[in-house]
Short mmCIF file of C-alpha atoms in Angstrom, two decimals:
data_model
loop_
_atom_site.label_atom_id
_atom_site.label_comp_id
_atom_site.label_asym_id
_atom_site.label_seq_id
_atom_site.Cartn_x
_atom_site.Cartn_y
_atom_site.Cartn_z
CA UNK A 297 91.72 58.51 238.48
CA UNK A 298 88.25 59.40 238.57
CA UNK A 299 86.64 60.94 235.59
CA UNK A 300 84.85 64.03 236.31
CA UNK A 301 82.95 63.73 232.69
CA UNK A 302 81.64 60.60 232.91
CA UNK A 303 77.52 60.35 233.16
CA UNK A 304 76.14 59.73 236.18
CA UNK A 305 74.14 56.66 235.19
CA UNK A 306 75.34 54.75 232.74
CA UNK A 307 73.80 55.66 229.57
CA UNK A 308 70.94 53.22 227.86
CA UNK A 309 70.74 51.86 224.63
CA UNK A 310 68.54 54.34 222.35
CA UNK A 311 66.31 51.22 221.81
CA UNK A 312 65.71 50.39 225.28
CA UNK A 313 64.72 53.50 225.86
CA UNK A 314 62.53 53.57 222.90
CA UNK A 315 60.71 50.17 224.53
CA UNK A 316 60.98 51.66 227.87
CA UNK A 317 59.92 55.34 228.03
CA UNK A 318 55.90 54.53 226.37
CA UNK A 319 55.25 52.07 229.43
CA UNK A 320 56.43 54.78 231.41
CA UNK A 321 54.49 57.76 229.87
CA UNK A 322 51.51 55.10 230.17
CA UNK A 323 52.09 54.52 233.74
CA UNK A 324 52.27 57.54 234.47
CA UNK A 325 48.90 58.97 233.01
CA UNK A 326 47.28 55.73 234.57
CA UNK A 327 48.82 56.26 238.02
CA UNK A 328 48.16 60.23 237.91
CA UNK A 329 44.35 59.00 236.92
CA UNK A 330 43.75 56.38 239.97
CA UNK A 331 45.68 59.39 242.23
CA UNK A 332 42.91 61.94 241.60
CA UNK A 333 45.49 64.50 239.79
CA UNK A 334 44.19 64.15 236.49
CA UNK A 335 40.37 63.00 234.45
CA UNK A 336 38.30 63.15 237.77
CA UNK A 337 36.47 60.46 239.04
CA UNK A 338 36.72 58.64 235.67
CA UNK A 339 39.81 58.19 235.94
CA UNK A 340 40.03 55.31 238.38
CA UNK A 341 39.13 53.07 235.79
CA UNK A 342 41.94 53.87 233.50
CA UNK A 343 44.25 51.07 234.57
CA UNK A 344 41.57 48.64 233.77
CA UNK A 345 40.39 50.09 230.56
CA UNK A 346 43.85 50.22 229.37
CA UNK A 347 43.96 46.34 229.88
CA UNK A 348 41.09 45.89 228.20
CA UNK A 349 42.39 47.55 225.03
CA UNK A 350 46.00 46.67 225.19
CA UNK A 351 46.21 43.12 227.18
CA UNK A 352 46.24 39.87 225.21
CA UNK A 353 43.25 37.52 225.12
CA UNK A 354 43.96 33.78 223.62
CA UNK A 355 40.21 33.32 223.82
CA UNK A 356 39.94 36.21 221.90
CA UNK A 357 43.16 34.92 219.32
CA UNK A 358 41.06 31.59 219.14
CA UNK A 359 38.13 33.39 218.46
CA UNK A 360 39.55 34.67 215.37
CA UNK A 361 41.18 31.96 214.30
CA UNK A 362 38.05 29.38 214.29
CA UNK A 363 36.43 32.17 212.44
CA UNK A 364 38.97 33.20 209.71
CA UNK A 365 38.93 36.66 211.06
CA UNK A 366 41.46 38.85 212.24
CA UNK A 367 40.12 42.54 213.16
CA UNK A 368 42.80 44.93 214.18
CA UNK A 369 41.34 45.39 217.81
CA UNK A 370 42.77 41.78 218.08
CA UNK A 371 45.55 41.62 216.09
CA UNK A 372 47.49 44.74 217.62
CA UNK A 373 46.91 43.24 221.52
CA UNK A 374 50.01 40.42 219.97
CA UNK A 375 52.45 43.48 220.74
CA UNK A 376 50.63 45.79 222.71
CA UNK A 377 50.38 44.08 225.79
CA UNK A 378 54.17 44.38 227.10
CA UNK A 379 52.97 48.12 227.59
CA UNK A 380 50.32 47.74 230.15
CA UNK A 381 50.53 46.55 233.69
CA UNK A 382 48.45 45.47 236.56
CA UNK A 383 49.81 47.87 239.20
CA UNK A 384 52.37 50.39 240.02
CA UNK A 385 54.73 48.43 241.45
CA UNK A 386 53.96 45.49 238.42
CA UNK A 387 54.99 48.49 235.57
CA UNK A 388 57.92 49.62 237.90
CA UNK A 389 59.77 46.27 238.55
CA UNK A 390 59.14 45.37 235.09
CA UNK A 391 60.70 48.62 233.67
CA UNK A 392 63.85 48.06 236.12
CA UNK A 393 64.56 44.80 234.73
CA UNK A 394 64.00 45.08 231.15
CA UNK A 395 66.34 48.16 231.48
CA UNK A 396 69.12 46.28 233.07
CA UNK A 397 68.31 43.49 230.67
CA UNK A 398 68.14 45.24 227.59
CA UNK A 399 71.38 47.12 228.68
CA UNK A 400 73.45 43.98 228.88
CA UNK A 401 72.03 42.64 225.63
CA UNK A 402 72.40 46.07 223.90
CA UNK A 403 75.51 46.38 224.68
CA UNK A 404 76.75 42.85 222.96
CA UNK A 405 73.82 43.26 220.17
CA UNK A 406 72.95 45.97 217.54
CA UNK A 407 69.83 47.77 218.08
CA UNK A 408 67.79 45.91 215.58
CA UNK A 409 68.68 42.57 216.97
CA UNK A 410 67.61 43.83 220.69
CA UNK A 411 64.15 44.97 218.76
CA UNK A 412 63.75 41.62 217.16
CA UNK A 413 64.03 39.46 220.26
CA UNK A 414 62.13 41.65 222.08
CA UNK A 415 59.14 41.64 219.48
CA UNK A 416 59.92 37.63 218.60
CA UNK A 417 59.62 36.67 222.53
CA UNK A 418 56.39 38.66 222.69
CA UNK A 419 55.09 36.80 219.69
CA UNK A 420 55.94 33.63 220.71
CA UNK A 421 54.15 34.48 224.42
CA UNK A 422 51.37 35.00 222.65
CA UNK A 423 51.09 32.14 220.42
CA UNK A 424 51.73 29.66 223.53
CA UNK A 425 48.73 31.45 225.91
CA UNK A 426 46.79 30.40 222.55
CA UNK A 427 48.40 27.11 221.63
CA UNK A 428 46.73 25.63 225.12
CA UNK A 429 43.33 25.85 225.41
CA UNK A 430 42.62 25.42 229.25
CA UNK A 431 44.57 28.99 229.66
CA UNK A 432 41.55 31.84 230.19
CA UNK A 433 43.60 34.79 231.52
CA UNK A 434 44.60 37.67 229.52
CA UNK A 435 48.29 38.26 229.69
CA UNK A 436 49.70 41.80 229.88
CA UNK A 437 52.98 43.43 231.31
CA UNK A 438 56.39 42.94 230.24
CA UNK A 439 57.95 39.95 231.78
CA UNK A 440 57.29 37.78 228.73
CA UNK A 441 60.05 39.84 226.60
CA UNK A 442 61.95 40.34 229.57
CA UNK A 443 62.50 36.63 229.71
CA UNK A 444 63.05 36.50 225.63
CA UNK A 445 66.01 39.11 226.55
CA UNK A 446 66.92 36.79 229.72
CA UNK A 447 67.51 34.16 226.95
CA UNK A 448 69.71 36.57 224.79
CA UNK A 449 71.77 37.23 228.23
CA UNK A 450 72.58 33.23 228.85
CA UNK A 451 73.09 32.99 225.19
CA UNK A 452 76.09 35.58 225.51
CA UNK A 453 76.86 34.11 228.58
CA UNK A 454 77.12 30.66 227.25
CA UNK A 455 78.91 31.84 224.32
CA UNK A 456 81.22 33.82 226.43
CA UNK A 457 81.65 30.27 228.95
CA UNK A 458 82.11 28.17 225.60
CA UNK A 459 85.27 30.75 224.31
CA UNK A 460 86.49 30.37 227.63
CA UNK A 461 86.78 26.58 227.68
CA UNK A 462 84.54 26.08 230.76
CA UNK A 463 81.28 24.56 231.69
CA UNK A 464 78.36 26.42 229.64
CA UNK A 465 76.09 25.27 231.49
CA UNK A 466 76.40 28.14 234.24
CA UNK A 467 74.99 30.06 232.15
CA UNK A 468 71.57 28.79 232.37
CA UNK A 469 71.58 29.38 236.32
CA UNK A 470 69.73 32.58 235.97
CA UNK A 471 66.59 30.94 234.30
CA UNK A 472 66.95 28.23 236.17
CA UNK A 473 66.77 30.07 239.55
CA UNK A 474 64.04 32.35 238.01
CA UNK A 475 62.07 28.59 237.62
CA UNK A 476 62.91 27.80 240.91
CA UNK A 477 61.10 31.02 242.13
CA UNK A 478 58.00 30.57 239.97
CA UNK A 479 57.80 27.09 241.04
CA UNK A 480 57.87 27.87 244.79
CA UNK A 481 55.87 31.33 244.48
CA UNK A 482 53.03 28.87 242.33
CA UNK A 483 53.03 26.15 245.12
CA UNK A 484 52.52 28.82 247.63
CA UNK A 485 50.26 31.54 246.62
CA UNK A 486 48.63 29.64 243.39
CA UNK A 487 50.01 31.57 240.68
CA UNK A 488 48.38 31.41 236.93
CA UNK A 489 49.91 30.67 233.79
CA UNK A 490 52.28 33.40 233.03
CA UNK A 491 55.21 30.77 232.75
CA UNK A 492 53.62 28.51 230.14
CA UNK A 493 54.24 32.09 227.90
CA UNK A 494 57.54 33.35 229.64
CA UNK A 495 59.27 29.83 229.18
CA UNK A 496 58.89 29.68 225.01
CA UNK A 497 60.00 33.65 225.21
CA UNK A 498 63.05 32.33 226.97
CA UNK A 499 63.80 29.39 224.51
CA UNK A 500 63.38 32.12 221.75
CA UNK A 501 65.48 34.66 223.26
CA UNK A 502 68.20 32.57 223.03
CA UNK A 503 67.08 30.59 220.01
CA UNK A 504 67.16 34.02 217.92
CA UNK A 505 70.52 34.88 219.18
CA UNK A 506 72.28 32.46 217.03
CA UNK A 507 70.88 34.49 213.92
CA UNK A 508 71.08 38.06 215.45
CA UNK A 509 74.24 38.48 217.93
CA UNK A 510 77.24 39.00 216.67
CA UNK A 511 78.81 36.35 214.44
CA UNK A 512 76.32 34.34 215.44
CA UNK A 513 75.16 32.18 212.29
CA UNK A 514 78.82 31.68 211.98
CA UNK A 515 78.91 29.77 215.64
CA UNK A 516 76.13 28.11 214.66
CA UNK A 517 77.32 26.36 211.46
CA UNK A 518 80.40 25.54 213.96
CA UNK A 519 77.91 23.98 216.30
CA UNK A 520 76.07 21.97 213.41
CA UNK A 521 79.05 20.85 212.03
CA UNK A 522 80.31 19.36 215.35
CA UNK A 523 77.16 17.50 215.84
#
């Protein structure tokens, strides 16, 4: 029987939405800006200034780290730059998939441990543009959490596989097709480095999970105890 009260959509986590709705009130000032609608002929240049302010820089993190300084303009740019996007379409397929993501997750996690992989994956995307020093390009958009909550996903996946009795390994054939992708997409159109940042956000993602999901630490010491 069909119920007549259920939502339309199904309903969001309240901490998706909390990661979700300033990329969209960002995009939309940006977009409304480069339209014409709003700021006049300024406004163009929003998109770019807001990369400028927002978007990470590992030449700017190794800056500050050969010279024992760490100004705020630099320091905030480790978790602001999930927020601000290339493009339209860049913001918008982001937004899609860390909503579907972060619903999955969010549904199997508490709130706090969706936050922390989200804000541990964007650390750790950070720290790897820095860690190699022939990377130049600022990185900025959300696919590097996205693929720290892609790691939470095969990590309930896997754990789901493993109660199950069957071969956990299926659970890594999302990342692994996503690799596939990137590998094919880099040989033919020359893409830049955004996987050398999205890979480690993966490994945390599902790192992390053993400490935040569910009875996790518990599986865990099974695990280590098996070895």
């Amino acid at each position: 029987m069909q119920d007549h009260n259920a939502p339309p959509l199904n309903p969001l986590p309240a901490v998706v939405w909390l990661l979700v709705l300033p990329m969209l009130a960002l995009e939309i000032v940006v977009a409304a800006g480069e339209s014409g609608l709003v700021g006049g002929p300024t406004a163009i240049g929003w998109r770019a200034e807001a990369v400028q302010v927002l978007a990470f820089s590992p030449d700017m993190m190794r800056a500050m780290i050969a010279a024992h300084q760490y100004p705020l303009d630099g320091m905030w740019r480790l978790l602001s730059y999930p927020f601000t996007h290339a493009s339209v379409s860049h913001a918008l397929f982001c937004i899609v998939i860390l909503m579907a993501m972060g619903k999955f997750v969010g549904e199997a996690f508490r709130w706090w441990a969706v936050l922390a992989v989200f804000v541990v994956a964007t650390l750790v995307g950070a720290a790897a543009f820095t860690a190699l020093p022939m990377v130049k390009q600022p990185l900025a958009g959300a696919w590097v959490p996205i693929y720290g909550l892609i790691g939470a996903f095969t990590w309930i996946l896997w754990d789901r596989l493993r109660g199950a009795g069957r071969q956990r390994l299926r659970a890594f054939s999302m990342i692994g097709t996503l690799l596939a992708f990137q590998v094919i997409f880099g040989v033919l159109f020359g893409t830049g480095w955004d996987w050398a940042a999205e890979l480690p956000a993966f490994l945390s993602g599902f790192a992390l999970s053993f400490l935040v999901a569910p009875g996790g630490p518990a599986k865990l010491r099974m695990l280590l105890r098996q070895r």
